[in-house]
CSV table of C-alpha atoms (C1' of nucleotides) in Angstrom, one decimal:
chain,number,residue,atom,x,y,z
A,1,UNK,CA,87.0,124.3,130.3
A,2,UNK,CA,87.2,124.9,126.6
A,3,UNK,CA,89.5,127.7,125.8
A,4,UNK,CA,87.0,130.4,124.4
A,5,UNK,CA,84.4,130.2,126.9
A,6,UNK,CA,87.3,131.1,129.0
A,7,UNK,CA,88.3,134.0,127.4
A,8,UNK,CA,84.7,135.4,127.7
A,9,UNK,CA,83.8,134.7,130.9
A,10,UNK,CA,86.6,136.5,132.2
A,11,UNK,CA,86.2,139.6,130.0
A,12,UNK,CA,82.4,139.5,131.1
A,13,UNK,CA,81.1,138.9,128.0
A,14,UNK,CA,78.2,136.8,127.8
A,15,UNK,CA,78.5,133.3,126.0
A,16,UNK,CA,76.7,132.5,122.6
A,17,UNK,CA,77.2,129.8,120.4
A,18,UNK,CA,77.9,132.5,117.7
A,19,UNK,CA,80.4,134.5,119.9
A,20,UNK,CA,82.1,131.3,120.5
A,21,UNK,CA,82.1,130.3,117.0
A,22,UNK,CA,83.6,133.7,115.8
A,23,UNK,CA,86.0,133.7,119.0
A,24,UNK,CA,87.6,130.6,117.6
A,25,UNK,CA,87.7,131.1,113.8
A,26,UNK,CA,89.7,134.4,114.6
A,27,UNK,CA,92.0,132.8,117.2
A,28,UNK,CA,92.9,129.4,114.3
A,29,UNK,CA,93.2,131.8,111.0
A,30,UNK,CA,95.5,134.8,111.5
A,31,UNK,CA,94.9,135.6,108.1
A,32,UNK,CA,93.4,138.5,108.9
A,33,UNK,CA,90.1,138.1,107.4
A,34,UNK,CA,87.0,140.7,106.7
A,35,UNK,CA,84.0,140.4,108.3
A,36,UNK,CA,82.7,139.4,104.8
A,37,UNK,CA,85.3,136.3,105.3
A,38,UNK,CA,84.1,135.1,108.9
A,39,UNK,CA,80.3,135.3,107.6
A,40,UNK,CA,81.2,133.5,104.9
A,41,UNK,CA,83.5,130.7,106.5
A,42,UNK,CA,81.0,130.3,109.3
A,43,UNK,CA,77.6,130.3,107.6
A,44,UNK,CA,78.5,126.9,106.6
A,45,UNK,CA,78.1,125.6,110.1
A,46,UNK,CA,75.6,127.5,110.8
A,47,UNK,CA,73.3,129.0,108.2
A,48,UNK,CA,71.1,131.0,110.7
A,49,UNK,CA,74.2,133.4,110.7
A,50,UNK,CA,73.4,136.7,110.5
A,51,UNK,CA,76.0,139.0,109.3
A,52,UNK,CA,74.5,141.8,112.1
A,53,UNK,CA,75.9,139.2,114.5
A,54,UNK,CA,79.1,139.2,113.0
A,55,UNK,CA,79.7,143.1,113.2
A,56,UNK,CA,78.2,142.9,116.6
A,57,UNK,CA,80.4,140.1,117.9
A,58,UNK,CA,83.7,142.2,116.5
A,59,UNK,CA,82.9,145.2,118.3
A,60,UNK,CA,82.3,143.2,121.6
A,61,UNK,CA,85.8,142.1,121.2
A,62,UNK,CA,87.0,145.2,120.2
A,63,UNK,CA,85.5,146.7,122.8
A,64,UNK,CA,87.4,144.3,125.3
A,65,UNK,CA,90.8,144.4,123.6
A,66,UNK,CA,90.6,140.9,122.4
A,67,UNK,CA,90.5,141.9,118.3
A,68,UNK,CA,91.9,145.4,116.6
A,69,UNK,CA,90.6,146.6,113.1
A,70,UNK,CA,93.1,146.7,110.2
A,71,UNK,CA,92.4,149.8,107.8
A,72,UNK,CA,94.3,150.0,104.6
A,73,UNK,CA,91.3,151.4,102.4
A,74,UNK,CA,87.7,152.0,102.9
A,75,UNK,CA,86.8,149.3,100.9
A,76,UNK,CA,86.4,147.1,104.0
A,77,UNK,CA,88.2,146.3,107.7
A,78,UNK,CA,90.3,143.4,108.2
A,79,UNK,CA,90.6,142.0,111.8
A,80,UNK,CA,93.6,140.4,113.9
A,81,UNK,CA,93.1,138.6,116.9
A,82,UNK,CA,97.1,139.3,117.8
A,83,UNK,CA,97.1,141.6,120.0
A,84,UNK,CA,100.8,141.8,120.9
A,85,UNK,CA,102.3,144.5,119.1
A,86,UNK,CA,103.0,144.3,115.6
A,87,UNK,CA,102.9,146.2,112.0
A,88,UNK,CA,101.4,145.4,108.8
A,89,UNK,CA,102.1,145.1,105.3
A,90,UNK,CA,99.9,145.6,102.6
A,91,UNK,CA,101.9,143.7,99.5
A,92,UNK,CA,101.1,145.2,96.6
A,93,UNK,CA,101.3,141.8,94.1
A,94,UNK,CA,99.4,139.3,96.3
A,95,UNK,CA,97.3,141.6,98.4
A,96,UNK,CA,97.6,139.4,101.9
A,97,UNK,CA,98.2,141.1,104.9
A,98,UNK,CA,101.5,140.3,106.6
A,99,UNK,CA,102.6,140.2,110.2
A,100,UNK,CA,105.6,142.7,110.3
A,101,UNK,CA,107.1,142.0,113.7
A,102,UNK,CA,109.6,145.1,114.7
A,103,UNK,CA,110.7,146.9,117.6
A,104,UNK,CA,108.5,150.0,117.3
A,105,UNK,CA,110.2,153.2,119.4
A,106,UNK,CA,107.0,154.9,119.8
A,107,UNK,CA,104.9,152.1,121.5
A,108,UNK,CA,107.0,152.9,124.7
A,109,UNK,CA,106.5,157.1,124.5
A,110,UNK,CA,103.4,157.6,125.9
A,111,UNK,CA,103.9,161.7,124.8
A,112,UNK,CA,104.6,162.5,121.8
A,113,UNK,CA,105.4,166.6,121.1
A,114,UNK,CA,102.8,166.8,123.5
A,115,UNK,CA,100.1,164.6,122.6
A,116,UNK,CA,99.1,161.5,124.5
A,117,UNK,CA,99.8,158.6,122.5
A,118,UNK,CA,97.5,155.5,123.5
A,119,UNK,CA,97.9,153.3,120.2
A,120,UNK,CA,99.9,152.8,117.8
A,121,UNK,CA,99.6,151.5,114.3
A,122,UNK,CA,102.2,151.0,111.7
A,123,UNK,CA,100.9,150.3,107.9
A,124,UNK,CA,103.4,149.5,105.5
A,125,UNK,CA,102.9,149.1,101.6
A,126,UNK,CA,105.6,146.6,99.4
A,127,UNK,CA,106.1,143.8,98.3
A,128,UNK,CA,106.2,140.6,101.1
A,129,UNK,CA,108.9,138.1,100.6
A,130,UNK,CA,107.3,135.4,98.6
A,131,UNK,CA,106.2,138.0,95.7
A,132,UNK,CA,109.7,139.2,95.6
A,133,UNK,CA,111.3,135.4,95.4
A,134,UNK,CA,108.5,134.5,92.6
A,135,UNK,CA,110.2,137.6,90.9
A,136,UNK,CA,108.3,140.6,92.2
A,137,UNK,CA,109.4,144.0,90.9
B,1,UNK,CA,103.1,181.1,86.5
B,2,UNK,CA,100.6,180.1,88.7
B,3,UNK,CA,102.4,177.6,91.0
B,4,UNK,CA,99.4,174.9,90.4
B,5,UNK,CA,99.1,175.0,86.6
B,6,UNK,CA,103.5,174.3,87.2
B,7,UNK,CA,103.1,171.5,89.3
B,8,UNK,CA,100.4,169.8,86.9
B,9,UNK,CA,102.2,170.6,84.1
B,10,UNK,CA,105.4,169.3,85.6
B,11,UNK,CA,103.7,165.9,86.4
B,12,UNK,CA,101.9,165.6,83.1
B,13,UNK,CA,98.3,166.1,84.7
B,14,UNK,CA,96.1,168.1,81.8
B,15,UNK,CA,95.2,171.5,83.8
B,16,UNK,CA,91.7,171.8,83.9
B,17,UNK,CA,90.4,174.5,86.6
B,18,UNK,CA,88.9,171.7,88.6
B,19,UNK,CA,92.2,170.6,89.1
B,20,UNK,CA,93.6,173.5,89.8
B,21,UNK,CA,90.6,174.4,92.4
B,22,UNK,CA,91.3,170.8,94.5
B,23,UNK,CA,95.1,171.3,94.0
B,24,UNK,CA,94.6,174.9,95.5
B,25,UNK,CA,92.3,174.2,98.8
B,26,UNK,CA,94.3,170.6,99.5
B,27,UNK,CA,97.8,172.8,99.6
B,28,UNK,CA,96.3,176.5,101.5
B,29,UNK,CA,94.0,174.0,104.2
B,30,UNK,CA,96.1,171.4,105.3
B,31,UNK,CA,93.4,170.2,107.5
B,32,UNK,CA,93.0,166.5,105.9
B,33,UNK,CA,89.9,166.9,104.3
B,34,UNK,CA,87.3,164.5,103.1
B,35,UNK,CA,86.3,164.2,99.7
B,36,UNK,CA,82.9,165.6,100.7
B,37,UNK,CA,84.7,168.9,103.0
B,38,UNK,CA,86.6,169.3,99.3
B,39,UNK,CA,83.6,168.7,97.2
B,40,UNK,CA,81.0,171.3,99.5
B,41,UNK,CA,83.9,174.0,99.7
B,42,UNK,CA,84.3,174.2,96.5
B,43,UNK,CA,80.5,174.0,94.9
B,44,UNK,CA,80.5,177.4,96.4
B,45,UNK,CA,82.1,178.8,94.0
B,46,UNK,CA,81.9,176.3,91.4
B,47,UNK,CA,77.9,175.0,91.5
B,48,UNK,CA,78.4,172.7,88.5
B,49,UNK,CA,81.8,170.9,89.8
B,50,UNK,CA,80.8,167.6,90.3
B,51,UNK,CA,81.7,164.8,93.1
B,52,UNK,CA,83.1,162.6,90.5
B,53,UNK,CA,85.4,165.1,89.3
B,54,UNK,CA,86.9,165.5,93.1
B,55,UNK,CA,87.7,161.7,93.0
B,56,UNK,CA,89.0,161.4,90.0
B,57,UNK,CA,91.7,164.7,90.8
B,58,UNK,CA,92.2,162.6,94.0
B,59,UNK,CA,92.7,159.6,92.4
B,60,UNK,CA,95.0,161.4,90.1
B,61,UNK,CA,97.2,163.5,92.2
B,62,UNK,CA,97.8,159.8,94.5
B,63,UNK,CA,99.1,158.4,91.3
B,64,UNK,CA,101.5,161.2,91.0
B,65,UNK,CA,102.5,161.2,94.0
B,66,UNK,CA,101.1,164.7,95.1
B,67,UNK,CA,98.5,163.4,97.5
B,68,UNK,CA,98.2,160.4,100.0
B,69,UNK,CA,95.0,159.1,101.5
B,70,UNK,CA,94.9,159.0,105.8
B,71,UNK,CA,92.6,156.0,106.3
B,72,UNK,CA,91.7,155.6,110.2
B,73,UNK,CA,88.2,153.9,109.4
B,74,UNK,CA,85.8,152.4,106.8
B,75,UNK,CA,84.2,155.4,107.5
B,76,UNK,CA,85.5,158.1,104.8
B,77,UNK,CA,88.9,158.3,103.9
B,78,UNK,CA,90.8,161.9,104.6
B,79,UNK,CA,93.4,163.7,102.5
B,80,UNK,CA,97.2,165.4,102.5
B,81,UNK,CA,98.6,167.3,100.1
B,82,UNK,CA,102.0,167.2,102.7
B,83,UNK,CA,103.6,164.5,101.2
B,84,UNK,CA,107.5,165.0,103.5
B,85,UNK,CA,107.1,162.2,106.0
B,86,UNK,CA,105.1,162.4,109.5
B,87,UNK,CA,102.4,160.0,110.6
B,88,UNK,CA,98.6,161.3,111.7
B,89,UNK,CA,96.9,161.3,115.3
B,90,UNK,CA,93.1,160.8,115.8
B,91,UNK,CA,92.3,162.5,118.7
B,92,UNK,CA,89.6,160.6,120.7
B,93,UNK,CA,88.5,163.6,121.9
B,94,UNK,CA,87.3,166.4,119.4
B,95,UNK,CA,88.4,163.9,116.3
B,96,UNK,CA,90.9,166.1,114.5
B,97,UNK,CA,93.9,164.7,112.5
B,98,UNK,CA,97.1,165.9,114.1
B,99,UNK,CA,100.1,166.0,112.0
B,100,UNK,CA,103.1,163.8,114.2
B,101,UNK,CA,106.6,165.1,113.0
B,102,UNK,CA,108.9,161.9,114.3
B,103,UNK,CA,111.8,160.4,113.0
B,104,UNK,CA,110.6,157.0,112.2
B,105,UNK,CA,112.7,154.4,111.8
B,106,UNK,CA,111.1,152.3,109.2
B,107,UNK,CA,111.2,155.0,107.1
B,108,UNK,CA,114.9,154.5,106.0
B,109,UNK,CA,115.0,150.9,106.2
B,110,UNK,CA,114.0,149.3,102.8
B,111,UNK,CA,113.5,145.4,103.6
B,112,UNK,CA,112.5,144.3,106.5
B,113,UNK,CA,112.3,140.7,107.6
B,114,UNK,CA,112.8,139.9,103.6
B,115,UNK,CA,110.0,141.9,102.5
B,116,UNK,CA,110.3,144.9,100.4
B,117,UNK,CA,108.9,148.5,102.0
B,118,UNK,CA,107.7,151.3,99.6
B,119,UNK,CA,105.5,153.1,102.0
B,120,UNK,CA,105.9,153.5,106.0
B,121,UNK,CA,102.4,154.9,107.7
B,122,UNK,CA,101.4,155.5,111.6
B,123,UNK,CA,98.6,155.9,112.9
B,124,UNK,CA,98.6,157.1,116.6
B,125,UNK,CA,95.2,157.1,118.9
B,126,UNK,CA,95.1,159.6,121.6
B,127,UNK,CA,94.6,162.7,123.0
B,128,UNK,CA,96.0,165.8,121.5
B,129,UNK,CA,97.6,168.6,122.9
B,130,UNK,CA,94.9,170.8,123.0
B,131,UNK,CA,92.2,168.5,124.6
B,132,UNK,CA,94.8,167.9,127.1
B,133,UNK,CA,95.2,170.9,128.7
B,134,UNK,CA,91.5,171.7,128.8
B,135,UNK,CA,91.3,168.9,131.1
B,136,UNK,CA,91.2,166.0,129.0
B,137,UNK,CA,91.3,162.2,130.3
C,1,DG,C1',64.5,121.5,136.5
C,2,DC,C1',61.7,125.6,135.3
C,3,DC,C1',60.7,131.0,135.0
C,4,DT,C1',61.9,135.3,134.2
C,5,DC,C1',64.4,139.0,132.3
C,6,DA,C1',67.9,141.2,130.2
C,7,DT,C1',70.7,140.4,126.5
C,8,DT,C1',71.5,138.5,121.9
C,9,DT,C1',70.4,137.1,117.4
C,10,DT,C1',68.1,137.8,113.2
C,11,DG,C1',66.5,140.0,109.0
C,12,DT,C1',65.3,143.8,106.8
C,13,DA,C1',65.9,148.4,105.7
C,14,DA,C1',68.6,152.6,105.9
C,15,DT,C1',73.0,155.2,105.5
C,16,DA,C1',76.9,156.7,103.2
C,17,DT,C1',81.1,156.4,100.6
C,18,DT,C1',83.0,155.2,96.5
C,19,DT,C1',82.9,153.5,91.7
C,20,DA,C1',80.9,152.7,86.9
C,21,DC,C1',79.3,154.6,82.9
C,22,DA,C1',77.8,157.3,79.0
C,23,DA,C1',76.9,161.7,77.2
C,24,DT,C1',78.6,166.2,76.9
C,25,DC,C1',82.2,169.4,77.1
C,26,DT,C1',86.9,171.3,76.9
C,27,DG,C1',92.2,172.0,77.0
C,28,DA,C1',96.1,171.5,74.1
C,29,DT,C1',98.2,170.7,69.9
C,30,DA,C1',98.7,171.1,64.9
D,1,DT,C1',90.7,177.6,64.5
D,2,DA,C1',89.7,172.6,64.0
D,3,DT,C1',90.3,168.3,65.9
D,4,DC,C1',90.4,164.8,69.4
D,5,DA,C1',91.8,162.6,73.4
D,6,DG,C1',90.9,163.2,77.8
D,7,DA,C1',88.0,165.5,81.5
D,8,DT,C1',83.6,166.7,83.6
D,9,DT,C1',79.0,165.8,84.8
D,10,DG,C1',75.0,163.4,86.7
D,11,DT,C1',72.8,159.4,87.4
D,12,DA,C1',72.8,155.0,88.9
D,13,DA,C1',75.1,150.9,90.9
D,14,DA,C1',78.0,148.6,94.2
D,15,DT,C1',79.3,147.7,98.7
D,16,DA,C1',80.4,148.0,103.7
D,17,DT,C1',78.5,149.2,107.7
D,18,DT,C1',74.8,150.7,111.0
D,19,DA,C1',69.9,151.1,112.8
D,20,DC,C1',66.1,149.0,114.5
D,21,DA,C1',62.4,145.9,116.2
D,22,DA,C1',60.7,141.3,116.7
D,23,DA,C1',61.9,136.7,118.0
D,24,DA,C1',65.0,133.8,120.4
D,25,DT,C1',68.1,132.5,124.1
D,26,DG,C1',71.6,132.3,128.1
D,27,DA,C1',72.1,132.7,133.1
D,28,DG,C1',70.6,133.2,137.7
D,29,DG,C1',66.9,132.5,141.3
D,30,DC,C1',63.1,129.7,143.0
DNA sequence: GCCTCATTTTGTAATATTTACAATCTGATA
DNA sequence: TATCAGATTGTAAATATTACAAAATGAGGC
């Protein structure tokens, strides 16, 4: 059985072409794209598209912890099918969002000075290696 | 003096009483305010300030340093004139910003994995303190 | 294999935040 | 006080996201 209709049967979601479609572009480009990009990239294949589908498919998977929402500005959300745990870096020359993978204390603290903790999010803002070997500031 | 018109002055930032006002209510109501809680407060008083002028003080006082933007959704971004380090909760339950006063790791180290780290931000979901102990989830 | 129904997709329109821009106004220096 | 660069204002534009209703479709039962 293919993969992605895998995933959503066992999370109970019901299977579309379009959920499949979206399912699969986010699980082959980590490269943490907007919903603006997935439209894009898949109305190519399938020009019926509709961008409502596209919001609607990301908060299905949201919804069942299969996607998380990356929010540096309020320009626009960026979306990682990675769930593991890991940070992010904003870098300030190229503007790609990199995969910072660190040992994050507070992950394992479920209270924090009395507060429940249930997710945690680490944003960073640099410069990512390449930009600094092409002679970043 | 007036410890607002100082700190303008001292960061180069023409005082205008506009200024002044935003400088005033982000430092007395540390309550991460929107630019729309800054913009209504302050029409009270001032019925001709405009919403322009409150983004471009915001944008401002970010470049000087004297402000950073909490951005937990595409929704509206929030502000904090508290610029020592501590990272934000969103309680899930009555949606206030809590202020998180940790030692972070991150915060000292400045490359990480080869990249270069200017900024460190977390962002915690939960349940605060408060909506805990009247019987939160 | 076909029917039925609940769910999904689609497309348009609405919402809301933020930005662009030009005219007017004003703070700070000489 | 006069000057002028920079600030404020108001309107309008740009853009991401959400709301909604009609049409289409996936999945289970006969």
């Amino acid at each position: 059985m293919e993969k992605y209709l895998q995933i959503l049967r066992e999370h109970g979601i019901k299977v579309t072409p379009q959920r499949l479609e979206i399912l699969r572009f986010l699980d082959t480009h980590h490269t943490h794209p907007s919903a603006e990009d997935i439209f894009h990239e898949l109305k190519k294949r399938n020009p019926s598209l509709s961008k409502t589908t596209v919001y609607n498919t990301i908060q299905s998977l949201m919804d069942h912890g299969l996607l998380i929402s990356i929010v540096f500005s309020t320009h626009e959300a960026r979306f990682d099918s990675v769930i593991n745990h890991h940070h992010h870096l904003l870098c300030s020359e190229c503007g790609k969002i990199i995969d910072i993978e660190v040992e994050c204390p507070f992950t394992k603290e479920k209270i924090t000075g009395g507060h429940r903790i249930d997710e945690v999010h680490g944003y960073f803002r640099g410069v990512c290696k390449d930009c600094l070997r092409k002679g970043g500031k």
